[in-house]
Structure formats: C-alpha cells, structure tokens
PDB file of C-alpha atoms and ligand atoms in Angstrom:
ATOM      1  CA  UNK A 234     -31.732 -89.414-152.949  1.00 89.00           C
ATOM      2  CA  UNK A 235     -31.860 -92.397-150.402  1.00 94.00           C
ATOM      3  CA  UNK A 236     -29.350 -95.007-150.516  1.00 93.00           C
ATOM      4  CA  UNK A 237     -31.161 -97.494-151.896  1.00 95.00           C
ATOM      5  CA  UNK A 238     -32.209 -95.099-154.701  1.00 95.00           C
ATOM      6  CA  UNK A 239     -28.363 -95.012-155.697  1.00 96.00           C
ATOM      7  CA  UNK A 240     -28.219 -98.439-155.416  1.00 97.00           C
ATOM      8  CA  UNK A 241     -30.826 -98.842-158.051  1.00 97.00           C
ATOM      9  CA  UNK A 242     -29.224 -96.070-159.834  1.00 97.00           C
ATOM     10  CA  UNK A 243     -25.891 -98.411-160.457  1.00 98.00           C
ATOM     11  CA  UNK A 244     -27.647-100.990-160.776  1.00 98.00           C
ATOM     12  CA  UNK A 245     -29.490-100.060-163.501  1.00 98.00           C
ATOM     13  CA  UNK A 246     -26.692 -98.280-165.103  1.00 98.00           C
ATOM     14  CA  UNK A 247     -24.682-102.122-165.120  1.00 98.00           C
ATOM     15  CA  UNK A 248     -27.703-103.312-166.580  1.00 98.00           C
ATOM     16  CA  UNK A 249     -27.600-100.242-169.389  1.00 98.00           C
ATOM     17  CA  UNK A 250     -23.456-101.677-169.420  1.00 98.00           C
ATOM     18  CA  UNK A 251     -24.175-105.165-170.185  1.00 98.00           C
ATOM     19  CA  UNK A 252     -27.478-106.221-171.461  1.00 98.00           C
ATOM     20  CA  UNK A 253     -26.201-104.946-174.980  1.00 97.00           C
ATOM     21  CA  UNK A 254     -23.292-106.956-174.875  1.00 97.00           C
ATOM     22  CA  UNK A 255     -25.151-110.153-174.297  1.00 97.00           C
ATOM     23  CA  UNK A 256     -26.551-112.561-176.161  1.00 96.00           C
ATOM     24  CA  UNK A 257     -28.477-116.056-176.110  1.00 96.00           C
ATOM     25  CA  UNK A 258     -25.032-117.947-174.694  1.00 96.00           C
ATOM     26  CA  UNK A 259     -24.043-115.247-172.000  1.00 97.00           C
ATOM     27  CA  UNK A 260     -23.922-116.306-168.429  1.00 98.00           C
ATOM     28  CA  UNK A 261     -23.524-113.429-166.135  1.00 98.00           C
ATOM     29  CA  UNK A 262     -21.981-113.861-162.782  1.00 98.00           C
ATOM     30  CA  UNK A 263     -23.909-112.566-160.120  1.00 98.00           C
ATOM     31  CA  UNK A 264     -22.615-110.754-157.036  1.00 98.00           C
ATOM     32  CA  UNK A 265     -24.750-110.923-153.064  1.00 98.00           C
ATOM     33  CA  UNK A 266     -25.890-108.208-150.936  1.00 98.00           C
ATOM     34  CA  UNK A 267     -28.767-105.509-151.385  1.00 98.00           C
ATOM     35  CA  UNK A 268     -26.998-103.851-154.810  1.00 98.00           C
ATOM     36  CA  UNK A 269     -26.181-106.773-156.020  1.00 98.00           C
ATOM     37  CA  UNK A 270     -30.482-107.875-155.254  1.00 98.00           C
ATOM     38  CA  UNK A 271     -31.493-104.706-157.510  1.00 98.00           C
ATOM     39  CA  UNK A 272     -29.179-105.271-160.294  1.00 98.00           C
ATOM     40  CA  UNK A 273     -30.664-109.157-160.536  1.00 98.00           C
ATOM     41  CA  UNK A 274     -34.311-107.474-160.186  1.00 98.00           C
ATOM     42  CA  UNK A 275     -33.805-105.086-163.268  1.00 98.00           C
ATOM     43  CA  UNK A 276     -31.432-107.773-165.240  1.00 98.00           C
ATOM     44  CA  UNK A 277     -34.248-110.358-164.720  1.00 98.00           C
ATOM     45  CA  UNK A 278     -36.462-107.658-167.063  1.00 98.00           C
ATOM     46  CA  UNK A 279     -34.112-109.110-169.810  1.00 98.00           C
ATOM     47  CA  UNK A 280     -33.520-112.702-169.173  1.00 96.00           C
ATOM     48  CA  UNK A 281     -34.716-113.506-172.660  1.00 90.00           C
ATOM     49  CA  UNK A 282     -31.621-112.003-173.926  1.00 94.00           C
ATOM     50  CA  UNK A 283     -28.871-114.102-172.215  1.00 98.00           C
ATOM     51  CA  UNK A 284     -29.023-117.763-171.376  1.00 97.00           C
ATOM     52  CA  UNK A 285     -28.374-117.755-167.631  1.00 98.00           C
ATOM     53  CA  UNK A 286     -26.301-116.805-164.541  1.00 98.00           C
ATOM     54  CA  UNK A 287     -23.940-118.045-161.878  1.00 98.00           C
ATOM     55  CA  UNK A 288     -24.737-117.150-158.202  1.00 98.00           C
ATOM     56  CA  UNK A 289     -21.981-115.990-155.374  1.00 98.00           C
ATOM     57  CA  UNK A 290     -24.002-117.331-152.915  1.00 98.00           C
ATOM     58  CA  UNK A 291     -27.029-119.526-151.936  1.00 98.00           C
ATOM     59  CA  UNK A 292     -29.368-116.351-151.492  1.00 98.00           C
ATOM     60  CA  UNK A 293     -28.555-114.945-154.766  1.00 98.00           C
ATOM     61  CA  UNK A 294     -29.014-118.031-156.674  1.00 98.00           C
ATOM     62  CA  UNK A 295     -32.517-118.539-155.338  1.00 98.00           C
ATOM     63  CA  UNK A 296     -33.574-114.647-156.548  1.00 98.00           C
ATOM     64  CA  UNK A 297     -32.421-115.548-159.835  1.00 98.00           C
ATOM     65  CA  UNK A 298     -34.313-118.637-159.794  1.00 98.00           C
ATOM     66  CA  UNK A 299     -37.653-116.745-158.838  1.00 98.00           C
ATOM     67  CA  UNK A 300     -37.467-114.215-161.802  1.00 98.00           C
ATOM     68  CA  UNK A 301     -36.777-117.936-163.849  1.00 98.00           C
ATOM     69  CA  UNK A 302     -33.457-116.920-164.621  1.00 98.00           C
ATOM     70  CA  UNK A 303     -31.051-120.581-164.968  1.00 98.00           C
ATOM     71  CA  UNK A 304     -28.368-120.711-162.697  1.00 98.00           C
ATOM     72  CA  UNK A 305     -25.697-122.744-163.500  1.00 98.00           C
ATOM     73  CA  UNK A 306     -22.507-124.253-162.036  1.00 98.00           C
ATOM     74  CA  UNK A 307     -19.442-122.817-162.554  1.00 98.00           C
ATOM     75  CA  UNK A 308     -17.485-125.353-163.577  1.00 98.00           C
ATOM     76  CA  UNK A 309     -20.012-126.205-166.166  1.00 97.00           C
ATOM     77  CA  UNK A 310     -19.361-122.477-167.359  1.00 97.00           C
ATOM     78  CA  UNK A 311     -16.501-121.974-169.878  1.00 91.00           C
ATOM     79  CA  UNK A 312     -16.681-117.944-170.453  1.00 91.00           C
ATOM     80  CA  UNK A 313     -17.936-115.563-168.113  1.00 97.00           C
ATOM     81  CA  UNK A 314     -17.706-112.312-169.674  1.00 96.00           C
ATOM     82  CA  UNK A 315     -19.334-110.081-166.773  1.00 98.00           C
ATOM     83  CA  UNK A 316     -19.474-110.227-162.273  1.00 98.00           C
ATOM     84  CA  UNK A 317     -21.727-107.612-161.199  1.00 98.00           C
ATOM     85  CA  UNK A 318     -21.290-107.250-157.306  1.00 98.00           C
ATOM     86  CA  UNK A 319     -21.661-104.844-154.787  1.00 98.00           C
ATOM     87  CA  UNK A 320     -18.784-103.605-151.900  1.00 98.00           C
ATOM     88  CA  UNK A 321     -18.349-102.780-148.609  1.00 98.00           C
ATOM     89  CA  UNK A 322     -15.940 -99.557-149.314  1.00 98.00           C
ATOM     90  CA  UNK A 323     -13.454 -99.418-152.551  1.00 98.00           C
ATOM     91  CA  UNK A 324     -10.919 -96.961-153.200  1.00 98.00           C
ATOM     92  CA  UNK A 325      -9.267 -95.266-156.046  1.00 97.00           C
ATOM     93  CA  UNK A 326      -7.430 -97.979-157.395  1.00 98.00           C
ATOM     94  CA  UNK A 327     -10.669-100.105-157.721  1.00 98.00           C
ATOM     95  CA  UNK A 328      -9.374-102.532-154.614  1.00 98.00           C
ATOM     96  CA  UNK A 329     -12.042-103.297-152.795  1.00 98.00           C
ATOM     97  CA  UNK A 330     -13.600-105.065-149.259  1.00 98.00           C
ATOM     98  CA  UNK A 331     -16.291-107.215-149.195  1.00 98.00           C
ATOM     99  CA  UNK A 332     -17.881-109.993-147.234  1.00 98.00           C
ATOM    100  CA  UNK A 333     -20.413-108.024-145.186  1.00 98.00           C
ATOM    101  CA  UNK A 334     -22.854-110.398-146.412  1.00 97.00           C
ATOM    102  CA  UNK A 335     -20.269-113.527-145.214  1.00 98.00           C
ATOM    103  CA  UNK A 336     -20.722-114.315-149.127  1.00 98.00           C
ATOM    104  CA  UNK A 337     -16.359-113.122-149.597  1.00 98.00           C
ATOM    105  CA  UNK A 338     -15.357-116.612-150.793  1.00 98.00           C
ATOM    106  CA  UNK A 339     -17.822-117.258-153.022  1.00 98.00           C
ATOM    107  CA  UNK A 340     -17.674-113.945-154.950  1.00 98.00           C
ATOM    108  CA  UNK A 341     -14.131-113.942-154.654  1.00 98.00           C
ATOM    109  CA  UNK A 342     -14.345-116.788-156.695  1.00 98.00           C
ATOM    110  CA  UNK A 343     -16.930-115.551-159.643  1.00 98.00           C
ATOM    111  CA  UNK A 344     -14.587-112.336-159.934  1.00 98.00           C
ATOM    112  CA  UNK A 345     -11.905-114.302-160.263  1.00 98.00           C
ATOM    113  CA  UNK A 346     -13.116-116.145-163.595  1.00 98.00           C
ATOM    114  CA  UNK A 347     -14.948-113.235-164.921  1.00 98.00           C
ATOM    115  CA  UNK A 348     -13.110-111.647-167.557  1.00 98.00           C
ATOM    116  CA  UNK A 349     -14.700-108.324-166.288  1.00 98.00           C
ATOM    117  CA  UNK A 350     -15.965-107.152-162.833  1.00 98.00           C
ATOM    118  CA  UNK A 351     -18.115-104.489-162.464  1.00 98.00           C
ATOM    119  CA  UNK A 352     -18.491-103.462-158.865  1.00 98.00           C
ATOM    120  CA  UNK A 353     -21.493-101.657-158.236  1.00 98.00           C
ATOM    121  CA  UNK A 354     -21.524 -99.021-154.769  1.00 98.00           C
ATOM    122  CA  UNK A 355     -23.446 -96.004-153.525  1.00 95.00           C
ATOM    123  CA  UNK A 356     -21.020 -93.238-153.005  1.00 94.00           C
ATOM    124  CA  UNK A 357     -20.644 -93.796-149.366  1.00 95.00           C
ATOM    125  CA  UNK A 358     -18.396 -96.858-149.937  1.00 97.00           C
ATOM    126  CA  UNK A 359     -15.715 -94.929-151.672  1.00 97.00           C
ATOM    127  CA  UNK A 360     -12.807 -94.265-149.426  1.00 98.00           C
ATOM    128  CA  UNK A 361      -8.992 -92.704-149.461  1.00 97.00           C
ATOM    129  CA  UNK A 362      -8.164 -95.737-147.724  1.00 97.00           C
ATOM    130  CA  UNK A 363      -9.503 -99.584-147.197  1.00 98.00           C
ATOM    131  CA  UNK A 364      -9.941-100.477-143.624  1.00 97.00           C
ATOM    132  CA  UNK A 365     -12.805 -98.631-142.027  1.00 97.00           C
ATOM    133  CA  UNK A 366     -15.514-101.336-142.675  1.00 98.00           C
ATOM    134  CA  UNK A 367     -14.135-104.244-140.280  1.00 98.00           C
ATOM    135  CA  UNK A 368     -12.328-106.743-143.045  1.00 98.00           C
ATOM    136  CA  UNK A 369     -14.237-110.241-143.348  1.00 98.00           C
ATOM    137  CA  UNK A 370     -12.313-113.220-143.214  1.00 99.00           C
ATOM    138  CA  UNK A 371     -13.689-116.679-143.465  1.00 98.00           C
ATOM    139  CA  UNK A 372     -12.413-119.356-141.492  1.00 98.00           C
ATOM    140  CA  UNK A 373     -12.560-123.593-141.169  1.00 98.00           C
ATOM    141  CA  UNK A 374     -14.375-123.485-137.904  1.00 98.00           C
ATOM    142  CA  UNK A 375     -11.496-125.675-135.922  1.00 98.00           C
ATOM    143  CA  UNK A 376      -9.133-122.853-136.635  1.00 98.00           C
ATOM    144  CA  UNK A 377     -11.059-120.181-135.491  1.00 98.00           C
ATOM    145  CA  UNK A 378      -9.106-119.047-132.356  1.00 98.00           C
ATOM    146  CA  UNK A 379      -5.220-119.795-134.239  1.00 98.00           C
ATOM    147  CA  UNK A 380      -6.470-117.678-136.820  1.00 98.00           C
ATOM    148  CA  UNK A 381      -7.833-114.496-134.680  1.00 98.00           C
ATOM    149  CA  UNK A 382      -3.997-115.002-132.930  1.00 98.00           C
ATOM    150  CA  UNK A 383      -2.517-114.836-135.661  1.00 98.00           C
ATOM    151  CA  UNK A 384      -4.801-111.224-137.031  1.00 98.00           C
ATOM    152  CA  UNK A 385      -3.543-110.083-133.796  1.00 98.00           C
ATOM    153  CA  UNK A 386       0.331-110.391-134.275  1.00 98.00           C
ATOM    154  CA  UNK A 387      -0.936-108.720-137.369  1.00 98.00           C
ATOM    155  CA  UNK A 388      -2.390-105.753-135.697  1.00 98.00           C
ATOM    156  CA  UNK A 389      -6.389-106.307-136.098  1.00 98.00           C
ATOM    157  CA  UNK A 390      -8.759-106.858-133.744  1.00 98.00           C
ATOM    158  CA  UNK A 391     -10.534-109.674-134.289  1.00 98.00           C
ATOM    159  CA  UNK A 392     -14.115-110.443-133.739  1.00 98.00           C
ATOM    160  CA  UNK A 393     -16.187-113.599-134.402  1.00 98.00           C
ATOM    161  CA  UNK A 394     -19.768-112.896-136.326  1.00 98.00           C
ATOM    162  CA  UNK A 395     -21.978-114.819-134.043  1.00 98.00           C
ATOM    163  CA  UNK A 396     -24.403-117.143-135.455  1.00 97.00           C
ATOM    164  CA  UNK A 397     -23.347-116.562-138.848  1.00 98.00           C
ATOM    165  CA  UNK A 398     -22.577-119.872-141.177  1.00 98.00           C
ATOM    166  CA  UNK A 399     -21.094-119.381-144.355  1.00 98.00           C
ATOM    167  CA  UNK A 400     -22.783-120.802-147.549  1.00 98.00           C
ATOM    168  CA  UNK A 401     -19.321-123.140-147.408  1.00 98.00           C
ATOM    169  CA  UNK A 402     -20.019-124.423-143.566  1.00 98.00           C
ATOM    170  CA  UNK A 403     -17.407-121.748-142.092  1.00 98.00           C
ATOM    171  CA  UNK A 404     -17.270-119.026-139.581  1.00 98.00           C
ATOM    172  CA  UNK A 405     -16.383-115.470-140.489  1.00 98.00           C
ATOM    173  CA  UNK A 406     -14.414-113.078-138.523  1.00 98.00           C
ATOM    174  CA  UNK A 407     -14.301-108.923-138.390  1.00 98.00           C
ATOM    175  CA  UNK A 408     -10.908-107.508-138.693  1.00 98.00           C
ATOM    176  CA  UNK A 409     -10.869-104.306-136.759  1.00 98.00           C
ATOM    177  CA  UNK A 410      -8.753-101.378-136.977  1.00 98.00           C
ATOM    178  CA  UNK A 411      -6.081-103.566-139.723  1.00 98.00           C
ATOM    179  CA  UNK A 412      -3.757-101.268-141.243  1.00 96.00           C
ATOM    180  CA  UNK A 413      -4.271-101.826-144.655  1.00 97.00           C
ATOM    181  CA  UNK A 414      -0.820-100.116-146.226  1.00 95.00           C
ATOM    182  CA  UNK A 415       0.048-101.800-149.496  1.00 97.00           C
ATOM    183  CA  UNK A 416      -3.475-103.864-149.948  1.00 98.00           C
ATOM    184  CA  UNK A 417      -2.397-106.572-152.295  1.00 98.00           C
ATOM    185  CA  UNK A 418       0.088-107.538-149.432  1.00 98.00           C
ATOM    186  CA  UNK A 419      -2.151-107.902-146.926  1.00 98.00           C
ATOM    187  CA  UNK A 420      -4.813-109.707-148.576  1.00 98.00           C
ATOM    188  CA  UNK A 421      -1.926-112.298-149.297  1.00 98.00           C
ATOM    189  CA  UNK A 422      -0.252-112.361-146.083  1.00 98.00           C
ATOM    190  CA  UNK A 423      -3.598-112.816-144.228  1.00 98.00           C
ATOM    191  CA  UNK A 424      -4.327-116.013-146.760  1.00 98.00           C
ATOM    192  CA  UNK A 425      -1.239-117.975-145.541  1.00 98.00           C
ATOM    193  CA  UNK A 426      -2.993-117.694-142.457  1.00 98.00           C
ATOM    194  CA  UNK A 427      -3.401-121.668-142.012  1.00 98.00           C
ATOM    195  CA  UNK A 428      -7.285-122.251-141.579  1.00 98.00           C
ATOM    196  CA  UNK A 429      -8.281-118.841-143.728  1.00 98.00           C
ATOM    197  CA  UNK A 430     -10.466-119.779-146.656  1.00 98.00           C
ATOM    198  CA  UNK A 431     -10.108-116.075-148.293  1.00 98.00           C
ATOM    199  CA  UNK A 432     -10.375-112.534-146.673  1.00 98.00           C
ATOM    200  CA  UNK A 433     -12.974-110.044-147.753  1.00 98.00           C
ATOM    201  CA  UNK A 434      -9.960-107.480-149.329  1.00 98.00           C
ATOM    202  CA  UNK A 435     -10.148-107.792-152.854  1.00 98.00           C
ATOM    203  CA  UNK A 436      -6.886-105.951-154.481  1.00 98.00           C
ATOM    204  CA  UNK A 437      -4.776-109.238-156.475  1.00 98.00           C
ATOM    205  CA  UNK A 438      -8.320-109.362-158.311  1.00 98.00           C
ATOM    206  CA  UNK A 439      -9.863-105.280-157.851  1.00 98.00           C
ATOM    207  CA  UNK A 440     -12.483-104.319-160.003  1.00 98.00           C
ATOM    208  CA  UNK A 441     -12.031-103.145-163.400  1.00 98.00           C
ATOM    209  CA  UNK A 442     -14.891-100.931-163.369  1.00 98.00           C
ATOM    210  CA  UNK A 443     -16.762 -99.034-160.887  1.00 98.00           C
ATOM    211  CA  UNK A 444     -20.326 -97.707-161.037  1.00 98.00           C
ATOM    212  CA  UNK A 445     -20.252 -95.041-158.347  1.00 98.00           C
ATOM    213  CA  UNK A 446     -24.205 -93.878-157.428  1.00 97.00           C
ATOM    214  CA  UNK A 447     -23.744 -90.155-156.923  1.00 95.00           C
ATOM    215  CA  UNK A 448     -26.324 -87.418-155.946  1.00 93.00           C
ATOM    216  CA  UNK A 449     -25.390 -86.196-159.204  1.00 95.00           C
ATOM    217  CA  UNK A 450     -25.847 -88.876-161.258  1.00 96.00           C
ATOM    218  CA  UNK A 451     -23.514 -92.311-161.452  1.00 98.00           C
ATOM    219  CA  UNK A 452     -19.490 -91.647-161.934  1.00 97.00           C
ATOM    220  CA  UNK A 453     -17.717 -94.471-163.826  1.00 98.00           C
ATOM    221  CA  UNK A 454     -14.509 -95.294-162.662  1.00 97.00           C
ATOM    222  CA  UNK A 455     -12.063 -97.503-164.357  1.00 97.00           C
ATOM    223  CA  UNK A 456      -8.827 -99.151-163.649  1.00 90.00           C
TER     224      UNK A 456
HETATM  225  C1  5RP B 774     -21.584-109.609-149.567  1.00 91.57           C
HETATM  226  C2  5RP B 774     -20.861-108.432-150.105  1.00 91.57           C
HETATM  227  C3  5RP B 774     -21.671-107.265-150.552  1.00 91.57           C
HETATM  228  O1  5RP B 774     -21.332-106.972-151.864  1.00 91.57           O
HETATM  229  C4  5RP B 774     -21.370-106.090-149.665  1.00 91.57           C
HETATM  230  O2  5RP B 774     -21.615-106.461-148.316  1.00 91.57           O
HETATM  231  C5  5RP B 774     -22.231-104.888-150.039  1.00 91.57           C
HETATM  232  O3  5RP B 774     -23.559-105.130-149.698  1.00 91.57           O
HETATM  233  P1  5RP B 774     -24.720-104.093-150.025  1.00 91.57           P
HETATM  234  O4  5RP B 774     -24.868-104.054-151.510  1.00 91.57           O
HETATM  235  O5  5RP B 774     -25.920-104.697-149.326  1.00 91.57           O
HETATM  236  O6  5RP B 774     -24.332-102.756-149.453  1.00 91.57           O
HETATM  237  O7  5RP B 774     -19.661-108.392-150.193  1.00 91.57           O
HETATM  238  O8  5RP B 774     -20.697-110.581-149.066  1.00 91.57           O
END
C-alpha cells in the first residue's frame, strides 16, 4: 500500500469512529495537512448528519466549505465532541509533533477544546522517541532571532521556514536535533520562550486516540 492509501485508510476508519456518534448539532473540529484533507473528503459524504465544523487553519476551512460543509467560529461553538488531525511522528504515549503544515497554533487550539482528539497517521509517523521530524515553533516575527537564541541555549538547531506566513501573520521555525527527554517539559519550557506563540510538540494535550494506517490493516491506539 502507498502512503496515501493508509492515509485514506485512517481516515476513513475516523469517519467509521465518529459519523455514528453524531447528530444534527455536532460540530467536528477539523485538523490540516494531507490526512487531515482525506478525512474531510470522506466526512463531507455525510454532512447531512452533523451540522458543521471548525477549521485549524485557513486551507482546511475552505475544503470544508467546497463539499458545503458550515464552518463555524469557535467561540461561537459551545461543545466540540471530536478533532480529527493528522501528525508529524507520535509515540507510544499518544504525544505528538505537529506543525509541518505551519498550521501548530491553530490546531493546538481545536485539540485543546475538543473533548476527544483523534489523531490520524500512516505508520511511518510512529516513533520510540519525538524529535526526528524538526519541531515547529511559531514565532511573532520581531522576535524571531531572541527566540532561535534562546532554542540554542536549549540545544536545537534552529532554522527559519523561508517564505512561510502563518494563518496568524507569524514566522515558524524548525527545531533540529532537540532532545526531547520528558516531552511535556519541553513543550512548556520552550512556551516561556518570550515571542513563541506555541511549539508544534503536543504532550500537555496528546491524543487520546490514535488511528495507526498499517500494511495490515489500521491499529487503534489509546491513551
Ligand atoms: C499541519 C500538521 C499536519 O497534521 C502534519 O504536518 C501531518 O501532515 P500530513 O497529514 O500531510 O502528513 O500538523 O500543521
């Protein structure tokens, strides 16, 4: 199987997870990347059975809006039972980095109201330990060169993502070769980083399920 065939594959199984659980008031939160694309092409198949969805990003709000799915606001949203997103790598523990699609904040956001966040990976992004993928963090332009200092003192390499303007005006930088040791730590440490926005490591808030797409099939993992 290809890649993007496993893709598919979790995405249609979090469709299989959660269409049955919905009905005409659910608002689903919606994650960014390619995964996260198939999962909103296969939901939109059964947009008559939920009301509507809130996007992580600018790119994913205007899919929905082409299969006619409503996109709403999120502070106009009071309960949002399910975030479907994709990841960069996760590990055992359901801790995950994202932000390879500069979308970190944003998501970061959605998962944090959701009262459940299914992450959604082909089997390549499941590690031992977080830190391979270079480790996004957004930054308030101005601040750009304090904050890769201070990722320095912290060990990681630093390296600005040319060109690239985050949905919320900001630059993002690549964290090379971080130690990641206890994750929740770091994520935290790096976000009293004055001038960071959020960082792509996502282990106060980890996923509470995770739809692995398999050769053999799609493994569920849960915390
Ligand atoms: C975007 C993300 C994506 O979820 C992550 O980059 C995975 O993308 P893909 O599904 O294309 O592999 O965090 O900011």
């Amino acid at each position: 199987m290809t890649q993007d065939q496993l893709k598919q594959a979790v995405a249609q199984a979090a469709v299989d997870l959660i269409v049955p659980q919905l009905n005409d008031r659910s608002i689903v939160g919606v994650g960014t990347g390619s995964t996260a694309n198939f999962f909103i092409d296969l939901l939109a198949k059964h947009k008559g059975f939920f009301d509507g969805a809130v996007a992580s990003s600018d790119s994913t709000a205007e899919r929905l809006k082409q299969h006619g799915i409503p996109v709403y606001d999120l502070n106009n949203v009071h309960d949002l039972e399910f975030y479907v997103d994709g990841a960069d790598e996760a590990n055992g523990h359901l801790e995950l980095i994202k932000g390879g699609g500069a979308a970190l904040t944003r998501e970061k956001i959605v998962a944090a109201v959701a009262r459940t966040f299914i992450c959604i990976a082909d089997a390549s992004k499941l590690v031992e330990r977080l830190g391979t993928f270079p480790l996004p963090v957004e930054v308030i332009p101005m601040a750009r060169s304090h904050v890769a200092r201070e990722l320095v003192k912290l060990g990681g390499d630093p390296v600005y993502r040319e060109g690239v303007v985050t949905d919320n005006g900001n630059v993002i930088l690549d964290v090379h070769n971080l130690m990641i040791g206890f994750a929740p730590d770091v994520e935290a440490q790096i976000n009293n980083i004055v001038g960071v926005v959020s960082n792509g490591l996502f282990a106060a808030r980890p996923a509470d399920v995770l739809l692995l797409g398999t050769k053999d099939g799609v493994q569920t993992l849960k915390r």
